[in-house]
Amino acid sequence: MHRIPIPTKDGEFTAWFSERGLARLEFPGNRPNRLSTPQAGKPALRSSVSLRRWQQQTANALRQALAGETPKSLPPLDLSAGTAFQQAVWKALVRIPQGQTRSYAQLAASVGKPLAVRAAGGACGANPIPVLVPCHRVVPKGGGLGGFSAGLEWKRRLIARENITLQ
DNA sequence: GAGGCGTTTTGAA
DNA sequence: TTCAAAACGCCTC
């Protein structure tokens, strides 16, 4: 795992890269703890060249996402940390167009489990790559914000940047 | 409108 | 293996 700081105008994010791509993204001010910090000792990266390219792509994508724009190119995402269900949910999240929202029920239905709404919420909470995997675009059906792993203030901010108005 | 119950998944004991 | 909890939704009263 390689830890790369990514400065933005919203603060310094921390990206973690595995040999397969971007594996984790932490918000500014998140002090690392042993639960959320990936363990060292993973296989070394194939080349520092791809790492540099991923870092650049991640920084660009992150800044565009924070500006409410659709990132033109994303680095490869390493979602292998999640279960099959979680990975399906995260991939469904990436497909939500910029400026739109989905309910937890719609999200659950899009992975073929329309009844697993609670589990879908849990998968959102376990999302290791917020912002680039836009879990902030998922809101409760009945209105409101739902929850957000990094705090509702971030969710509100990200939603506002995309000109999304909530009921 | 408020409260209770249902469905699915996850993680801890 | 069991059980409780969870970023929810629907039904009933």
mmCIF file with all atom_site columns, C-alpha atoms (C1' of nucleotides) in Angstrom:
data_model
loop_
_atom_site.group_PDB
_atom_site.id
_atom_site.type_symbol
_atom_site.label_atom_id
_atom_site.label_alt_id
_atom_site.label_comp_id
_atom_site.label_asym_id
_atom_site.label_entity_id
_atom_site.label_seq_id
_atom_site.pdbx_PDB_ins_code
_atom_site.Cartn_x
_atom_site.Cartn_y
_atom_site.Cartn_z
_atom_site.occupancy
_atom_site.B_iso_or_equiv
_atom_site.pdbx_formal_charge
_atom_site.auth_seq_id
_atom_site.auth_comp_id
_atom_site.auth_asym_id
_atom_site.auth_atom_id
_atom_site.pdbx_PDB_model_num
ATOM 1   C CA    . MET A 1 1   ? 0.000   0.000   0.000   1.00 0.00 ? 1   MET A CA    1
ATOM 2   C CA    . HIS A 1 2   ? 1.216   3.450   -0.893  1.00 0.00 ? 2   HIS A CA    1
ATOM 3   C CA    . ARG A 1 3   ? -0.079  6.474   0.953   1.00 0.00 ? 3   ARG A CA    1
ATOM 4   C CA    . ILE A 1 4   ? -0.253  9.612   -1.160  1.00 0.00 ? 4   ILE A CA    1
ATOM 5   C CA    . PRO A 1 5   ? -1.487  12.984  0.140   1.00 0.00 ? 5   PRO A CA    1
ATOM 6   C CA    . ILE A 1 6   ? -3.677  14.879  -2.319  1.00 0.00 ? 6   ILE A CA    1
ATOM 7   C CA    . PRO A 1 7   ? -4.049  18.597  -1.586  1.00 0.00 ? 7   PRO A CA    1
ATOM 8   C CA    . THR A 1 8   ? -7.266  20.269  -2.729  1.00 0.00 ? 8   THR A CA    1
ATOM 9   C CA    . LYS A 1 9   ? -8.890  23.559  -1.881  1.00 0.00 ? 9   LYS A CA    1
ATOM 10  C CA    . ASP A 1 10  ? -11.049 21.603  0.568   1.00 0.00 ? 10  ASP A CA    1
ATOM 11  C CA    . GLY A 1 11  ? -8.060  20.284  2.429   1.00 0.00 ? 11  GLY A CA    1
ATOM 12  C CA    . GLU A 1 12  ? -5.610  17.468  2.062   1.00 0.00 ? 12  GLU A CA    1
ATOM 13  C CA    . PHE A 1 13  ? -7.152  14.120  1.149   1.00 0.00 ? 13  PHE A CA    1
ATOM 14  C CA    . THR A 1 14  ? -5.186  10.917  1.576   1.00 0.00 ? 14  THR A CA    1
ATOM 15  C CA    . ALA A 1 15  ? -5.200  8.294   -1.162  1.00 0.00 ? 15  ALA A CA    1
ATOM 16  C CA    . TRP A 1 16  ? -4.058  4.707   -0.648  1.00 0.00 ? 16  TRP A CA    1
ATOM 17  C CA    . PHE A 1 17  ? -2.914  2.747   -3.676  1.00 0.00 ? 17  PHE A CA    1
ATOM 18  C CA    . SER A 1 18  ? -2.606  -1.006  -3.889  1.00 0.00 ? 18  SER A CA    1
ATOM 19  C CA    . GLU A 1 19  ? -0.961  -2.814  -6.767  1.00 0.00 ? 19  GLU A CA    1
ATOM 20  C CA    . ARG A 1 20  ? -4.326  -2.812  -8.524  1.00 0.00 ? 20  ARG A CA    1
ATOM 21  C CA    . GLY A 1 21  ? -5.214  0.828   -8.218  1.00 0.00 ? 21  GLY A CA    1
ATOM 22  C CA    . LEU A 1 22  ? -6.847  3.280   -5.862  1.00 0.00 ? 22  LEU A CA    1
ATOM 23  C CA    . ALA A 1 23  ? -8.006  1.284   -2.849  1.00 0.00 ? 23  ALA A CA    1
ATOM 24  C CA    . ARG A 1 24  ? -8.991  3.962   -0.372  1.00 0.00 ? 24  ARG A CA    1
ATOM 25  C CA    . LEU A 1 25  ? -9.588  7.670   -0.008  1.00 0.00 ? 25  LEU A CA    1
ATOM 26  C CA    . GLU A 1 26  ? -9.659  9.546   3.287   1.00 0.00 ? 26  GLU A CA    1
ATOM 27  C CA    . PHE A 1 27  ? -11.120 12.965  3.960   1.00 0.00 ? 27  PHE A CA    1
ATOM 28  C CA    . PRO A 1 28  ? -9.011  15.806  5.356   1.00 0.00 ? 28  PRO A CA    1
ATOM 29  C CA    . GLY A 1 29  ? -8.684  15.725  9.102   1.00 0.00 ? 29  GLY A CA    1
ATOM 30  C CA    . ASN A 1 30  ? -9.266  11.991  9.344   1.00 0.00 ? 30  ASN A CA    1
ATOM 31  C CA    . ARG A 1 31  ? -6.611  10.968  11.776  1.00 0.00 ? 31  ARG A CA    1
ATOM 32  C CA    . PRO A 1 32  ? -5.485  7.505   10.842  1.00 0.00 ? 32  PRO A CA    1
ATOM 33  C CA    . ASN A 1 33  ? -6.335  4.698   13.196  1.00 0.00 ? 33  ASN A CA    1
ATOM 34  C CA    . ARG A 1 34  ? -5.480  1.056   13.041  1.00 0.00 ? 34  ARG A CA    1
ATOM 35  C CA    . LEU A 1 35  ? -8.978  0.078   11.962  1.00 0.00 ? 35  LEU A CA    1
ATOM 36  C CA    . SER A 1 36  ? -9.205  2.324   8.946   1.00 0.00 ? 36  SER A CA    1
ATOM 37  C CA    . THR A 1 37  ? -5.568  2.273   7.936   1.00 0.00 ? 37  THR A CA    1
ATOM 38  C CA    . PRO A 1 38  ? -4.722  -0.445  5.455   1.00 0.00 ? 38  PRO A CA    1
ATOM 39  C CA    . GLN A 1 39  ? -1.999  -2.720  6.602   1.00 0.00 ? 39  GLN A CA    1
ATOM 40  C CA    . ALA A 1 40  ? 1.453   -2.598  5.106   1.00 0.00 ? 40  ALA A CA    1
ATOM 41  C CA    . GLY A 1 41  ? 3.174   -5.607  3.707   1.00 0.00 ? 41  GLY A CA    1
ATOM 42  C CA    . LYS A 1 42  ? 1.186   -5.925  0.523   1.00 0.00 ? 42  LYS A CA    1
ATOM 43  C CA    . PRO A 1 43  ? 3.056   -6.781  -2.691  1.00 0.00 ? 43  PRO A CA    1
ATOM 44  C CA    . ALA A 1 44  ? 5.110   -3.965  -4.102  1.00 0.00 ? 44  ALA A CA    1
ATOM 45  C CA    . LEU A 1 45  ? 3.810   -1.927  -6.974  1.00 0.00 ? 45  LEU A CA    1
ATOM 46  C CA    . ARG A 1 46  ? 4.768   -3.048  -10.441 1.00 0.00 ? 46  ARG A CA    1
ATOM 47  C CA    . SER A 1 47  ? 6.215   0.305   -11.290 1.00 0.00 ? 47  SER A CA    1
ATOM 48  C CA    . SER A 1 48  ? 6.348   3.739   -9.798  1.00 0.00 ? 48  SER A CA    1
ATOM 49  C CA    . VAL A 1 49  ? 5.398   5.075   -13.226 1.00 0.00 ? 49  VAL A CA    1
ATOM 50  C CA    . SER A 1 50  ? 1.839   3.775   -13.009 1.00 0.00 ? 50  SER A CA    1
ATOM 51  C CA    . LEU A 1 51  ? 1.663   4.948   -9.413  1.00 0.00 ? 51  LEU A CA    1
ATOM 52  C CA    . ARG A 1 52  ? 2.529   8.457   -10.507 1.00 0.00 ? 52  ARG A CA    1
ATOM 53  C CA    . ARG A 1 53  ? -0.067  8.302   -13.270 1.00 0.00 ? 53  ARG A CA    1
ATOM 54  C CA    . TRP A 1 54  ? -2.743  7.004   -10.859 1.00 0.00 ? 54  TRP A CA    1
ATOM 55  C CA    . GLN A 1 55  ? -1.832  9.740   -8.418  1.00 0.00 ? 55  GLN A CA    1
ATOM 56  C CA    . GLN A 1 56  ? -2.245  12.374  -11.103 1.00 0.00 ? 56  GLN A CA    1
ATOM 57  C CA    . GLN A 1 57  ? -5.554  10.874  -12.298 1.00 0.00 ? 57  GLN A CA    1
ATOM 58  C CA    . THR A 1 58  ? -6.821  10.658  -8.735  1.00 0.00 ? 58  THR A CA    1
ATOM 59  C CA    . ALA A 1 59  ? -5.874  14.260  -7.987  1.00 0.00 ? 59  ALA A CA    1
ATOM 60  C CA    . ASN A 1 60  ? -7.546  15.504  -11.166 1.00 0.00 ? 60  ASN A CA    1
ATOM 61  C CA    . ALA A 1 61  ? -10.658 13.378  -10.679 1.00 0.00 ? 61  ALA A CA    1
ATOM 62  C CA    . LEU A 1 62  ? -10.950 14.421  -7.052  1.00 0.00 ? 62  LEU A CA    1
ATOM 63  C CA    . ARG A 1 63  ? -10.669 18.127  -7.818  1.00 0.00 ? 63  ARG A CA    1
ATOM 64  C CA    . GLN A 1 64  ? -13.245 17.820  -10.601 1.00 0.00 ? 64  GLN A CA    1
ATOM 65  C CA    . ALA A 1 65  ? -15.614 15.864  -8.389  1.00 0.00 ? 65  ALA A CA    1
ATOM 66  C CA    . LEU A 1 66  ? -15.241 18.436  -5.621  1.00 0.00 ? 66  LEU A CA    1
ATOM 67  C CA    . ALA A 1 67  ? -16.081 21.138  -8.157  1.00 0.00 ? 67  ALA A CA    1
ATOM 68  C CA    . GLY A 1 68  ? -19.307 19.329  -9.035  1.00 0.00 ? 68  GLY A CA    1
ATOM 69  C CA    . GLU A 1 69  ? -18.023 18.117  -12.386 1.00 0.00 ? 69  GLU A CA    1
ATOM 70  C CA    . THR A 1 70  ? -17.856 14.616  -13.811 1.00 0.00 ? 70  THR A CA    1
ATOM 71  C CA    . PRO A 1 71  ? -14.246 13.367  -13.662 1.00 0.00 ? 71  PRO A CA    1
ATOM 72  C CA    . LYS A 1 72  ? -12.959 12.882  -17.195 1.00 0.00 ? 72  LYS A CA    1
ATOM 73  C CA    . SER A 1 73  ? -10.834 9.914   -16.258 1.00 0.00 ? 73  SER A CA    1
ATOM 74  C CA    . LEU A 1 74  ? -10.687 7.842   -13.116 1.00 0.00 ? 74  LEU A CA    1
ATOM 75  C CA    . PRO A 1 75  ? -7.718  5.809   -11.914 1.00 0.00 ? 75  PRO A CA    1
ATOM 76  C CA    . PRO A 1 76  ? -8.304  2.056   -11.691 1.00 0.00 ? 76  PRO A CA    1
ATOM 77  C CA    . LEU A 1 77  ? -10.281 1.353   -8.530  1.00 0.00 ? 77  LEU A CA    1
ATOM 78  C CA    . ASP A 1 78  ? -9.301  -1.572  -6.312  1.00 0.00 ? 78  ASP A CA    1
ATOM 79  C CA    . LEU A 1 79  ? -12.594 -2.599  -4.700  1.00 0.00 ? 79  LEU A CA    1
ATOM 80  C CA    . SER A 1 80  ? -11.355 -6.029  -3.692  1.00 0.00 ? 80  SER A CA    1
ATOM 81  C CA    . ALA A 1 81  ? -11.561 -5.114  -0.007  1.00 0.00 ? 81  ALA A CA    1
ATOM 82  C CA    . GLY A 1 82  ? -15.353 -5.460  -0.100  1.00 0.00 ? 82  GLY A CA    1
ATOM 83  C CA    . THR A 1 83  ? -17.667 -8.427  -0.304  1.00 0.00 ? 83  THR A CA    1
ATOM 84  C CA    . ALA A 1 84  ? -19.284 -9.342  -3.638  1.00 0.00 ? 84  ALA A CA    1
ATOM 85  C CA    . PHE A 1 85  ? -22.445 -7.530  -2.605  1.00 0.00 ? 85  PHE A CA    1
ATOM 86  C CA    . GLN A 1 86  ? -20.561 -4.415  -1.559  1.00 0.00 ? 86  GLN A CA    1
ATOM 87  C CA    . GLN A 1 87  ? -18.571 -4.368  -4.784  1.00 0.00 ? 87  GLN A CA    1
ATOM 88  C CA    . ALA A 1 88  ? -21.799 -4.612  -6.795  1.00 0.00 ? 88  ALA A CA    1
ATOM 89  C CA    . VAL A 1 89  ? -23.221 -1.670  -4.854  1.00 0.00 ? 89  VAL A CA    1
ATOM 90  C CA    . TRP A 1 90  ? -20.076 0.414   -5.304  1.00 0.00 ? 90  TRP A CA    1
ATOM 91  C CA    . LYS A 1 91  ? -20.016 -0.242  -9.051  1.00 0.00 ? 91  LYS A CA    1
ATOM 92  C CA    . ALA A 1 92  ? -23.671 0.800   -9.222  1.00 0.00 ? 92  ALA A CA    1
ATOM 93  C CA    . LEU A 1 93  ? -22.749 4.003   -7.405  1.00 0.00 ? 93  LEU A CA    1
ATOM 94  C CA    . VAL A 1 94  ? -20.127 4.890   -10.007 1.00 0.00 ? 94  VAL A CA    1
ATOM 95  C CA    . ARG A 1 95  ? -22.813 4.634   -12.692 1.00 0.00 ? 95  ARG A CA    1
ATOM 96  C CA    . ILE A 1 96  ? -25.034 7.313   -11.127 1.00 0.00 ? 96  ILE A CA    1
ATOM 97  C CA    . PRO A 1 97  ? -24.757 10.382  -13.390 1.00 0.00 ? 97  PRO A CA    1
ATOM 98  C CA    . GLN A 1 98  ? -23.397 13.598  -11.967 1.00 0.00 ? 98  GLN A CA    1
ATOM 99  C CA    . GLY A 1 99  ? -26.155 15.871  -10.655 1.00 0.00 ? 99  GLY A CA    1
ATOM 100 C CA    . GLN A 1 100 ? -28.609 13.046  -10.004 1.00 0.00 ? 100 GLN A CA    1
ATOM 101 C CA    . THR A 1 101 ? -29.552 11.111  -6.898  1.00 0.00 ? 101 THR A CA    1
ATOM 102 C CA    . ARG A 1 102 ? -30.814 7.609   -6.200  1.00 0.00 ? 102 ARG A CA    1
ATOM 103 C CA    . SER A 1 103 ? -32.696 6.279   -3.217  1.00 0.00 ? 103 SER A CA    1
ATOM 104 C CA    . TYR A 1 104 ? -31.339 3.387   -1.205  1.00 0.00 ? 104 TYR A CA    1
ATOM 105 C CA    . ALA A 1 105 ? -34.223 1.331   -2.613  1.00 0.00 ? 105 ALA A CA    1
ATOM 106 C CA    . GLN A 1 106 ? -33.236 2.167   -6.213  1.00 0.00 ? 106 GLN A CA    1
ATOM 107 C CA    . LEU A 1 107 ? -29.642 1.335   -5.407  1.00 0.00 ? 107 LEU A CA    1
ATOM 108 C CA    . ALA A 1 108 ? -30.620 -2.029  -3.964  1.00 0.00 ? 108 ALA A CA    1
ATOM 109 C CA    . ALA A 1 109 ? -32.810 -2.757  -6.991  1.00 0.00 ? 109 ALA A CA    1
ATOM 110 C CA    . SER A 1 110 ? -29.993 -1.889  -9.400  1.00 0.00 ? 110 SER A CA    1
ATOM 111 C CA    . VAL A 1 111 ? -27.871 -4.717  -8.000  1.00 0.00 ? 111 VAL A CA    1
ATOM 112 C CA    . GLY A 1 112 ? -30.770 -7.145  -8.301  1.00 0.00 ? 112 GLY A CA    1
ATOM 113 C CA    . LYS A 1 113 ? -31.697 -7.134  -4.597  1.00 0.00 ? 113 LYS A CA    1
ATOM 114 C CA    . PRO A 1 114 ? -34.682 -4.798  -4.310  1.00 0.00 ? 114 PRO A CA    1
ATOM 115 C CA    . LEU A 1 115 ? -35.349 -5.869  -0.747  1.00 0.00 ? 115 LEU A CA    1
ATOM 116 C CA    . ALA A 1 116 ? -31.815 -5.377  0.481   1.00 0.00 ? 116 ALA A CA    1
ATOM 117 C CA    . VAL A 1 117 ? -32.234 -1.672  1.124   1.00 0.00 ? 117 VAL A CA    1
ATOM 118 C CA    . ARG A 1 118 ? -30.685 -1.794  4.563   1.00 0.00 ? 118 ARG A CA    1
ATOM 119 C CA    . ALA A 1 119 ? -27.786 -3.837  3.320   1.00 0.00 ? 119 ALA A CA    1
ATOM 120 C CA    . ALA A 1 120 ? -27.296 -1.306  0.506   1.00 0.00 ? 120 ALA A CA    1
ATOM 121 C CA    . GLY A 1 121 ? -27.075 1.421   3.103   1.00 0.00 ? 121 GLY A CA    1
ATOM 122 C CA    . GLY A 1 122 ? -24.500 -0.622  4.940   1.00 0.00 ? 122 GLY A CA    1
ATOM 123 C CA    . ALA A 1 123 ? -22.492 -1.057  1.757   1.00 0.00 ? 123 ALA A CA    1
ATOM 124 C CA    . CYS A 1 124 ? -22.545 2.702   1.226   1.00 0.00 ? 124 CYS A CA    1
ATOM 125 C CA    . GLY A 1 125 ? -21.214 3.183   4.719   1.00 0.00 ? 125 GLY A CA    1
ATOM 126 C CA    . ALA A 1 126 ? -18.404 0.765   3.981   1.00 0.00 ? 126 ALA A CA    1
ATOM 127 C CA    . ASN A 1 127 ? -17.447 2.550   0.755   1.00 0.00 ? 127 ASN A CA    1
ATOM 128 C CA    . PRO A 1 128 ? -13.654 3.021   0.925   1.00 0.00 ? 128 PRO A CA    1
ATOM 129 C CA    . ILE A 1 129 ? -13.512 5.626   -1.870  1.00 0.00 ? 129 ILE A CA    1
ATOM 130 C CA    . PRO A 1 130 ? -16.029 8.369   -1.127  1.00 0.00 ? 130 PRO A CA    1
ATOM 131 C CA    . VAL A 1 131 ? -16.431 11.284  -3.596  1.00 0.00 ? 131 VAL A CA    1
ATOM 132 C CA    . LEU A 1 132 ? -15.077 9.254   -6.549  1.00 0.00 ? 132 LEU A CA    1
ATOM 133 C CA    . VAL A 1 133 ? -17.517 6.458   -5.702  1.00 0.00 ? 133 VAL A CA    1
ATOM 134 C CA    . PRO A 1 134 ? -20.394 8.886   -5.209  1.00 0.00 ? 134 PRO A CA    1
ATOM 135 C CA    . CYS A 1 135 ? -22.184 7.512   -2.182  1.00 0.00 ? 135 CYS A CA    1
ATOM 136 C CA    . HIS A 1 136 ? -23.279 11.100  -1.449  1.00 0.00 ? 136 HIS A CA    1
ATOM 137 C CA    . ARG A 1 137 ? -25.749 10.774  -4.351  1.00 0.00 ? 137 ARG A CA    1
ATOM 138 C CA    . VAL A 1 138 ? -27.752 8.207   -2.398  1.00 0.00 ? 138 VAL A CA    1
ATOM 139 C CA    . VAL A 1 139 ? -30.491 9.648   -0.211  1.00 0.00 ? 139 VAL A CA    1
ATOM 140 C CA    . PRO A 1 140 ? -33.447 8.194   1.701   1.00 0.00 ? 140 PRO A CA    1
ATOM 141 C CA    . LYS A 1 141 ? -36.635 7.821   -0.301  1.00 0.00 ? 141 LYS A CA    1
ATOM 142 C CA    . GLY A 1 142 ? -38.623 9.893   2.138   1.00 0.00 ? 142 GLY A CA    1
ATOM 143 C CA    . GLY A 1 143 ? -36.326 12.897  1.898   1.00 0.00 ? 143 GLY A CA    1
ATOM 144 C CA    . GLY A 1 144 ? -33.508 14.058  4.094   1.00 0.00 ? 144 GLY A CA    1
ATOM 145 C CA    . LEU A 1 145 ? -29.809 13.296  3.874   1.00 0.00 ? 145 LEU A CA    1
ATOM 146 C CA    . GLY A 1 146 ? -29.456 9.818   5.271   1.00 0.00 ? 146 GLY A CA    1
ATOM 147 C CA    . GLY A 1 147 ? -25.955 9.318   6.548   1.00 0.00 ? 147 GLY A CA    1
ATOM 148 C CA    . PHE A 1 148 ? -22.372 9.753   5.470   1.00 0.00 ? 148 PHE A CA    1
ATOM 149 C CA    . SER A 1 149 ? -19.256 8.088   6.771   1.00 0.00 ? 149 SER A CA    1
ATOM 150 C CA    . ALA A 1 150 ? -17.215 11.291  6.772   1.00 0.00 ? 150 ALA A CA    1
ATOM 151 C CA    . GLY A 1 151 ? -19.996 13.364  8.304   1.00 0.00 ? 151 GLY A CA    1
ATOM 152 C CA    . LEU A 1 152 ? -23.175 14.900  6.950   1.00 0.00 ? 152 LEU A CA    1
ATOM 153 C CA    . GLU A 1 153 ? -21.501 18.264  6.445   1.00 0.00 ? 153 GLU A CA    1
ATOM 154 C CA    . TRP A 1 154 ? -19.380 16.732  3.674   1.00 0.00 ? 154 TRP A CA    1
ATOM 155 C CA    . LYS A 1 155 ? -22.435 15.114  2.114   1.00 0.00 ? 155 LYS A CA    1
ATOM 156 C CA    . ARG A 1 156 ? -24.291 18.422  2.133   1.00 0.00 ? 156 ARG A CA    1
ATOM 157 C CA    . ARG A 1 157 ? -21.303 20.158  0.559   1.00 0.00 ? 157 ARG A CA    1
ATOM 158 C CA    . LEU A 1 158 ? -20.852 17.561  -2.205  1.00 0.00 ? 158 LEU A CA    1
ATOM 159 C CA    . ILE A 1 159 ? -24.551 17.601  -3.032  1.00 0.00 ? 159 ILE A CA    1
ATOM 160 C CA    . ALA A 1 160 ? -24.570 21.404  -3.197  1.00 0.00 ? 160 ALA A CA    1
ATOM 161 C CA    . ARG A 1 161 ? -21.551 21.401  -5.553  1.00 0.00 ? 161 ARG A CA    1
ATOM 162 C CA    . GLU A 1 162 ? -23.555 19.298  -8.016  1.00 0.00 ? 162 GLU A CA    1
ATOM 163 C CA    . ASN A 1 163 ? -26.534 21.661  -7.842  1.00 0.00 ? 163 ASN A CA    1
ATOM 164 C CA    . ILE A 1 164 ? -28.697 18.884  -6.436  1.00 0.00 ? 164 ILE A CA    1
ATOM 165 C CA    . THR A 1 165 ? -31.714 20.158  -4.552  1.00 0.00 ? 165 THR A CA    1
ATOM 166 C CA    . LEU A 1 166 ? -33.248 17.878  -1.975  1.00 0.00 ? 166 LEU A CA    1
ATOM 167 C CA    . GLN A 1 167 ? -36.899 17.745  -1.109  1.00 0.00 ? 167 GLN A CA    1
ATOM 168 C "C1'" . DG  B 2 1   ? -47.791 11.345  11.206  1.00 0.00 ? 1   DG  B "C1'" 1
ATOM 169 C "C1'" . DA  B 2 2   ? -45.635 7.982   14.408  1.00 0.00 ? 2   DA  B "C1'" 1
ATOM 170 C "C1'" . DG  B 2 3   ? -44.282 3.499   15.506  1.00 0.00 ? 3   DG  B "C1'" 1
ATOM 171 C "C1'" . DG  B 2 4   ? -43.475 -1.284  14.534  1.00 0.00 ? 4   DG  B "C1'" 1
ATOM 172 C "C1'" . DC  B 2 5   ? -42.061 -4.862  11.680  1.00 0.00 ? 5   DC  B "C1'" 1
ATOM 173 C "C1'" . DG  B 2 6   ? -39.795 -6.833  7.526   1.00 0.00 ? 6   DG  B "C1'" 1
ATOM 174 C "C1'" . DT  B 2 7   ? -35.601 -8.053  4.449   1.00 0.00 ? 7   DT  B "C1'" 1
ATOM 175 C "C1'" . DT  B 2 8   ? -30.704 -8.533  3.740   1.00 0.00 ? 8   DT  B "C1'" 1
ATOM 176 C "C1'" . DT  B 2 9   ? -25.948 -8.257  4.965   1.00 0.00 ? 9   DT  B "C1'" 1
ATOM 177 C "C1'" . DT  B 2 10  ? -22.140 -7.790  8.016   1.00 0.00 ? 10  DT  B "C1'" 1
ATOM 178 C "C1'" . DG  B 2 11  ? -19.171 -8.370  11.930  1.00 0.00 ? 11  DG  B "C1'" 1
ATOM 179 C "C1'" . DA  B 2 12  ? -18.415 -9.583  16.600  1.00 0.00 ? 12  DA  B "C1'" 1
ATOM 180 C "C1'" . DA  B 2 13  ? -18.781 -12.958 20.323  1.00 0.00 ? 13  DA  B "C1'" 1
ATOM 181 C "C1'" . DT  C 3 1   ? -23.044 -20.619 14.733  1.00 0.00 ? 1   DT  C "C1'" 1
ATOM 182 C "C1'" . DT  C 3 2   ? -25.735 -17.123 16.697  1.00 0.00 ? 2   DT  C "C1'" 1
ATOM 183 C "C1'" . DC  C 3 3   ? -27.132 -12.543 17.343  1.00 0.00 ? 3   DC  C "C1'" 1
ATOM 184 C "C1'" . DA  C 3 4   ? -27.371 -7.669  17.168  1.00 0.00 ? 4   DA  C "C1'" 1
ATOM 185 C "C1'" . DA  C 3 5   ? -26.948 -3.664  14.439  1.00 0.00 ? 5   DA  C "C1'" 1
ATOM 186 C "C1'" . DA  C 3 6   ? -27.519 -0.936  10.241  1.00 0.00 ? 6   DA  C "C1'" 1
ATOM 187 C "C1'" . DA  C 3 7   ? -26.548 5.605   5.978   1.00 0.00 ? 7   DA  C "C1'" 1
ATOM 188 C "C1'" . DC  C 3 8   ? -34.068 1.955   4.849   1.00 0.00 ? 8   DC  C "C1'" 1
ATOM 189 C "C1'" . DG  C 3 9   ? -39.016 1.124   3.339   1.00 0.00 ? 9   DG  C "C1'" 1
ATOM 190 C "C1'" . DC  C 3 10  ? -43.666 -0.134  3.921   1.00 0.00 ? 10  DC  C "C1'" 1
ATOM 191 C "C1'" . DC  C 3 11  ? -47.755 -0.969  6.379   1.00 0.00 ? 11  DC  C "C1'" 1
ATOM 192 C "C1'" . DT  C 3 12  ? -50.953 -0.142  10.088  1.00 0.00 ? 12  DT  C "C1'" 1
ATOM 193 C "C1'" . DC  C 3 13  ? -53.274 2.504   13.394  1.00 0.00 ? 13  DC  C "C1'" 1
#
